[in-house]
PDB file of C-alpha atoms in Angstrom:
ATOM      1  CA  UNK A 192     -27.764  -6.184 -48.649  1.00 65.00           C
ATOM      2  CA  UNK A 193     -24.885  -7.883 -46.883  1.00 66.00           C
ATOM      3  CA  UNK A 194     -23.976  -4.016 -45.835  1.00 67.00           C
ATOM      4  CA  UNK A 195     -27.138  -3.165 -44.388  1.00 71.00           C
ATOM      5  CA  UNK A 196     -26.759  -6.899 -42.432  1.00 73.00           C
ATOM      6  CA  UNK A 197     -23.498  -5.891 -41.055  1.00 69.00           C
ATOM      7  CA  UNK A 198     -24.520  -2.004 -40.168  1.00 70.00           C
ATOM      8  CA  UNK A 199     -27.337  -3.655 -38.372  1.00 69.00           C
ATOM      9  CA  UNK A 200     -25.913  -5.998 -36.407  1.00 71.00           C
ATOM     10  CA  UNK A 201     -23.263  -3.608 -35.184  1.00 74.00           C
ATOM     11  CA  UNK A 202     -25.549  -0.521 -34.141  1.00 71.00           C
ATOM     12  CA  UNK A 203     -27.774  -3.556 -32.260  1.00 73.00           C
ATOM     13  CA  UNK A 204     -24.542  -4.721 -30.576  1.00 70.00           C
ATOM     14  CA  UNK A 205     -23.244  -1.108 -29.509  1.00 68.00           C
ATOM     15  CA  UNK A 206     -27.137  -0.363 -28.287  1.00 69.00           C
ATOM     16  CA  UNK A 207     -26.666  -3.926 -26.001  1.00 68.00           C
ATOM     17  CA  UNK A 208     -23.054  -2.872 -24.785  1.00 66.00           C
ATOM     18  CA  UNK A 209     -24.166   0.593 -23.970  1.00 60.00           C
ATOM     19  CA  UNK A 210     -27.021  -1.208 -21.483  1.00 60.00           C
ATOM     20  CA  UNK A 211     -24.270  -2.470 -19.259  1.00 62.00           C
ATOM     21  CA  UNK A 212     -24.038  -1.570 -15.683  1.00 68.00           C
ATOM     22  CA  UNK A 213     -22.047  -1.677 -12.743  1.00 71.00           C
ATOM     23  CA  UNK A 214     -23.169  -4.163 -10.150  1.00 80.00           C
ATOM     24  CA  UNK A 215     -23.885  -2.764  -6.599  1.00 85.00           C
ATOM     25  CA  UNK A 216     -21.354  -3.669  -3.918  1.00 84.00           C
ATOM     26  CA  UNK A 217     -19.792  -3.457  -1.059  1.00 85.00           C
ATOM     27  CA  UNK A 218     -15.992  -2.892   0.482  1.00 79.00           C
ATOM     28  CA  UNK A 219     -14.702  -2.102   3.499  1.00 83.00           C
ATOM     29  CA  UNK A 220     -10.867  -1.283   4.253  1.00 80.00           C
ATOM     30  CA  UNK A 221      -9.511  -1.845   7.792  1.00 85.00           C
ATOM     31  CA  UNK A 222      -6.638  -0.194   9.462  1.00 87.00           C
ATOM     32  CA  UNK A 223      -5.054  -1.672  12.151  1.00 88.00           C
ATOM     33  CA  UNK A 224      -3.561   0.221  14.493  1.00 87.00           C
ATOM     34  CA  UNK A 225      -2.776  -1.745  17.225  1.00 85.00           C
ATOM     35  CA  UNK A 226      -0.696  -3.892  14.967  1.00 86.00           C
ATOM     36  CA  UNK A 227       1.192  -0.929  13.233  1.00 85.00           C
ATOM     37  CA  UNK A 228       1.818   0.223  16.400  1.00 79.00           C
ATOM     38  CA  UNK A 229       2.937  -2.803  17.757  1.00 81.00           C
ATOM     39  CA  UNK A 230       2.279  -1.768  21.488  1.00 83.00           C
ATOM     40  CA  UNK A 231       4.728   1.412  21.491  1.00 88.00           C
ATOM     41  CA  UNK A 232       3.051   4.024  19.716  1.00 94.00           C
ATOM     42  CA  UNK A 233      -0.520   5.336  20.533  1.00 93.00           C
ATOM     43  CA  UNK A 234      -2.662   6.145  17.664  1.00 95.00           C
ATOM     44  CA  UNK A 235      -5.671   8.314  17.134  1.00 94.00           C
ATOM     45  CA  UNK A 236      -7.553  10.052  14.645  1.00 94.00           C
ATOM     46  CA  UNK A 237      -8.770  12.699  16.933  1.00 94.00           C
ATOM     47  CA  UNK A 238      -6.909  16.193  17.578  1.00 89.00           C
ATOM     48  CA  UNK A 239      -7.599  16.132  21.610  1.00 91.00           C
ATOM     49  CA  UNK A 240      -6.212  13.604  23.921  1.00 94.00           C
ATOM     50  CA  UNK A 241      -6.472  13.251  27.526  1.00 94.00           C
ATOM     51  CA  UNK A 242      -2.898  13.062  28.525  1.00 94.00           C
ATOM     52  CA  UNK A 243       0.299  15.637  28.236  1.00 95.00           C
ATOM     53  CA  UNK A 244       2.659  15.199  25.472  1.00 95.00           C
ATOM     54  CA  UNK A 245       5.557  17.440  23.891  1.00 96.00           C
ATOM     55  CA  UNK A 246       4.936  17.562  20.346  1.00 95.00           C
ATOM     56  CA  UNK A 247       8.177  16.595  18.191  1.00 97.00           C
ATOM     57  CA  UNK A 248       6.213  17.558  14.625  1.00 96.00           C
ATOM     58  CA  UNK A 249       4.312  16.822  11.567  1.00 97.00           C
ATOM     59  CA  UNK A 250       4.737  14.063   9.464  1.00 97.00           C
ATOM     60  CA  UNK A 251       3.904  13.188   6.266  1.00 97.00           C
ATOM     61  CA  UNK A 252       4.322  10.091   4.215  1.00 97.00           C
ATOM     62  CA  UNK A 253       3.522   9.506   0.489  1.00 97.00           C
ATOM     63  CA  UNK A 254       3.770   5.821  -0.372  1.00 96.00           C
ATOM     64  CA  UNK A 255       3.602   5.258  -4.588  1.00 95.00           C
ATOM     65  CA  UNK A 256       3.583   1.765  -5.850  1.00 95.00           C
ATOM     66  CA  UNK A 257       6.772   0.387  -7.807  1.00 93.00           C
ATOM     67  CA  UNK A 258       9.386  -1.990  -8.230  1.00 92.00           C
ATOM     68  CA  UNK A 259      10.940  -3.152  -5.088  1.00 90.00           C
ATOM     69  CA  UNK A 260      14.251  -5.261  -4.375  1.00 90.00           C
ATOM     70  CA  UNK A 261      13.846  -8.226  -1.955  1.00 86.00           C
ATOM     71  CA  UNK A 262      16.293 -10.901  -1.022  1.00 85.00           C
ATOM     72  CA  UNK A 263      14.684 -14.185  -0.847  1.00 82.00           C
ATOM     73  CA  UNK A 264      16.055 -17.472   0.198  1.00 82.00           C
ATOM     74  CA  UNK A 265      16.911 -19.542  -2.711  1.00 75.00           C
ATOM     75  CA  UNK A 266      15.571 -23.120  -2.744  1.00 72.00           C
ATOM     76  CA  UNK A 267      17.112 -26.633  -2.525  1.00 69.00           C
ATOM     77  CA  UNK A 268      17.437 -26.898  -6.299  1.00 66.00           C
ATOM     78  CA  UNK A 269      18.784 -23.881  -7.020  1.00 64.00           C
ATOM     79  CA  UNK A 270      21.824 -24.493  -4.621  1.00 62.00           C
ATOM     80  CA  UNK A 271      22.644 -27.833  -5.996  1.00 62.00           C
ATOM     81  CA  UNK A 272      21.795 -26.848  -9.932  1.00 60.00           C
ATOM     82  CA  UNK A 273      21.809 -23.197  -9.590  1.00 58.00           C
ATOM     83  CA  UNK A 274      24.464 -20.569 -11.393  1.00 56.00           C
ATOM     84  CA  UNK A 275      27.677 -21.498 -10.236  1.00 52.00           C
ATOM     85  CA  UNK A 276      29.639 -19.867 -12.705  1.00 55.00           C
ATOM     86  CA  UNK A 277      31.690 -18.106 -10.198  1.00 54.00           C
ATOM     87  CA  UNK A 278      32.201 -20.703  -7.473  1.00 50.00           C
ATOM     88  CA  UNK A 279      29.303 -19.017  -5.290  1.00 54.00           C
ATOM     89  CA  UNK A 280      25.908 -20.564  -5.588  1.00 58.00           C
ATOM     90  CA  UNK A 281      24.392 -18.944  -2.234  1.00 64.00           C
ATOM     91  CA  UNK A 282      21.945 -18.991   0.149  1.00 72.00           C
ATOM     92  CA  UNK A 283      20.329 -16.080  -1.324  1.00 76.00           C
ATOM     93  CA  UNK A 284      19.160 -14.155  -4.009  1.00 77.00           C
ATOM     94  CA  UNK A 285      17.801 -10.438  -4.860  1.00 83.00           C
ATOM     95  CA  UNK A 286      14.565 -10.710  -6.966  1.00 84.00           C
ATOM     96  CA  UNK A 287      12.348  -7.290  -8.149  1.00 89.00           C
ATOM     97  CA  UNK A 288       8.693  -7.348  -7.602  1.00 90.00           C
ATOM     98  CA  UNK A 289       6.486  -4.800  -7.976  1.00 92.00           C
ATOM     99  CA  UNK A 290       4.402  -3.678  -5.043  1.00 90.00           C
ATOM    100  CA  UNK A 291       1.639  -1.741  -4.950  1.00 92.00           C
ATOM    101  CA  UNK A 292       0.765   1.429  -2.421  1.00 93.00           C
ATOM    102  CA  UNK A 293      -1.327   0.343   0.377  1.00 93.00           C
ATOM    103  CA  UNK A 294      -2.500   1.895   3.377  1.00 93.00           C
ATOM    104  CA  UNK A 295      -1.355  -0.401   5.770  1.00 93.00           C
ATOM    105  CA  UNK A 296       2.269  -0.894   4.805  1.00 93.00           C
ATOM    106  CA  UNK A 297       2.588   3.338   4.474  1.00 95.00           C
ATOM    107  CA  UNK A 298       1.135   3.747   8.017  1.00 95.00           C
ATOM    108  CA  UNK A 299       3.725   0.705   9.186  1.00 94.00           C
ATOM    109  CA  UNK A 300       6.447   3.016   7.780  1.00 94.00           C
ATOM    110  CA  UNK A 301       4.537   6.039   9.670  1.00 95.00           C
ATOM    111  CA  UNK A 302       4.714   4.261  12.648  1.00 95.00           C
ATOM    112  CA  UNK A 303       8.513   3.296  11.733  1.00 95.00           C
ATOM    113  CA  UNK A 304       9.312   7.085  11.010  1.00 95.00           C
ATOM    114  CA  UNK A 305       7.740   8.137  14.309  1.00 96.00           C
ATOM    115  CA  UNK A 306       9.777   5.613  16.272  1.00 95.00           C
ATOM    116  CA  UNK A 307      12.790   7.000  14.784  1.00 95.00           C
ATOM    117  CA  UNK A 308      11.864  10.551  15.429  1.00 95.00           C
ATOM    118  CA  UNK A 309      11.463   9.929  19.413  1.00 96.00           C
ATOM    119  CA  UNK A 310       7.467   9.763  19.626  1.00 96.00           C
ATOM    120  CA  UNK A 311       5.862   7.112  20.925  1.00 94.00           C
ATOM    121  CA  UNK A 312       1.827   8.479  19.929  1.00 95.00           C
ATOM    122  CA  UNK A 313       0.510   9.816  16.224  1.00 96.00           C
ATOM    123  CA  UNK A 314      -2.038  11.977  16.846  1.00 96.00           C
ATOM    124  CA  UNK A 315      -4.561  13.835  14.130  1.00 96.00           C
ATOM    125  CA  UNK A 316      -3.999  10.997  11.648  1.00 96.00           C
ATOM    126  CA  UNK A 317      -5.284  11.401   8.217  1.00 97.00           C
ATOM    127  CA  UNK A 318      -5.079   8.885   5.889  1.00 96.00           C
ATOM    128  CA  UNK A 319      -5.984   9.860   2.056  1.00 95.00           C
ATOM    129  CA  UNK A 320      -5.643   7.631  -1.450  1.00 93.00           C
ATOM    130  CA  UNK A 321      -6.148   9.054  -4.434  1.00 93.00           C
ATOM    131  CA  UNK A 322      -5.235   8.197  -7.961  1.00 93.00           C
ATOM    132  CA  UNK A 323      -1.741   9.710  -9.664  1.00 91.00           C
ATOM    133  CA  UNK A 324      -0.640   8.616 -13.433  1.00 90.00           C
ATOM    134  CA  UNK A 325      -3.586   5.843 -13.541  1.00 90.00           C
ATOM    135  CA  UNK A 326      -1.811   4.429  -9.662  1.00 92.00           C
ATOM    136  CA  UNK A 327      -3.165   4.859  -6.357  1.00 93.00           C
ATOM    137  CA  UNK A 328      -1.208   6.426  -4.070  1.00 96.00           C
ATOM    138  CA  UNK A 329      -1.559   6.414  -0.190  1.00 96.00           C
ATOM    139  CA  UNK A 330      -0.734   9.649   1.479  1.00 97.00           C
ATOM    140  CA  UNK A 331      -0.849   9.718   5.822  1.00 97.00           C
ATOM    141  CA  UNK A 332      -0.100  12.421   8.232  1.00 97.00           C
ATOM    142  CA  UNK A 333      -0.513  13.254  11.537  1.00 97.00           C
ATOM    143  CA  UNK A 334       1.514  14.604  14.628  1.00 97.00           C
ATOM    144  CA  UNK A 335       3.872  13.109  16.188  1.00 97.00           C
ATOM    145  CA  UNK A 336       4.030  13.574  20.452  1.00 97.00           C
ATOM    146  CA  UNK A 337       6.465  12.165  23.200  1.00 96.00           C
ATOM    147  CA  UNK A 338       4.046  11.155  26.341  1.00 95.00           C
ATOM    148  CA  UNK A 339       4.831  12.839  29.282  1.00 93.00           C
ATOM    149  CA  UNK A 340       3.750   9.635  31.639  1.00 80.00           C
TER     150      UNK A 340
END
């Protein structure tokens, strides 16, 4: 009897859990541009602009999330208390943190990347994310143009 009790009560709870759903909802992502670009480097998403440029090439940046070194400053405490086994307590200190992809910080890096290269404008811009090993990685690409002004 105590069997059929159990058998019961666990097909009634796997009927109720099976009755879940996902709640509607809403999210919206926002790129800025202006801010990536900081004022220097023009930014579109279309393929046709209205002014000459000499193209300097593609580029393509894959940002993956994973464990990144900082250096942080270290606080009151830990310069007074702090390891001092060597005579050197510091100002400083490296500490790992994981980060994850986002679109923002890999089309800050674009932006870097297309300083670097000579172009002041990203033009064609595509920004994808998809999922890779069960993380979401943040691909962008676009072209990269010196302004003839």
């Amino acid at each position: 009897m105590k069997k059929s009790i159990y058998l019961l009560l666990t097909v009634i709870a796997v009927i109720f859990s099976a009755c879940s759903h996902t709640s509607f909802s809403h999210v919206a992502y926002f790129l800025d541009y202006k801010s990536a670009g900081k004022g220097k480097v023009f930014i579109t998403e279309s393929n046709s602009v209205n002014f000459d440029y000499e193209p300097l090439g593609s580029i393509i940046i894959i940002e993956r999330p994973g464990v990144i070194e900082k250096i942080v400053p270290v606080s009151e405490t830990e310069q007074r208390y702090g390891d001092n086994i060597y005579g050197n307590p510091g100002v400083t200190k490296k500490v790992h943190q994981y980060a994850y992809a986002s679109a923002q910080s890999a089309l800050d890096y674009t932006v870097e990347s297309a300083l670097k290269m000579g172009g002041d404008a990203i033009i064609n811009l595509k920004v994808d994310s998809y999922i890779l090993d069960n993380e979401r990685v943040v691909e962008i690409s676009g072209m990269v143009v010196k302004r003839n002004i």
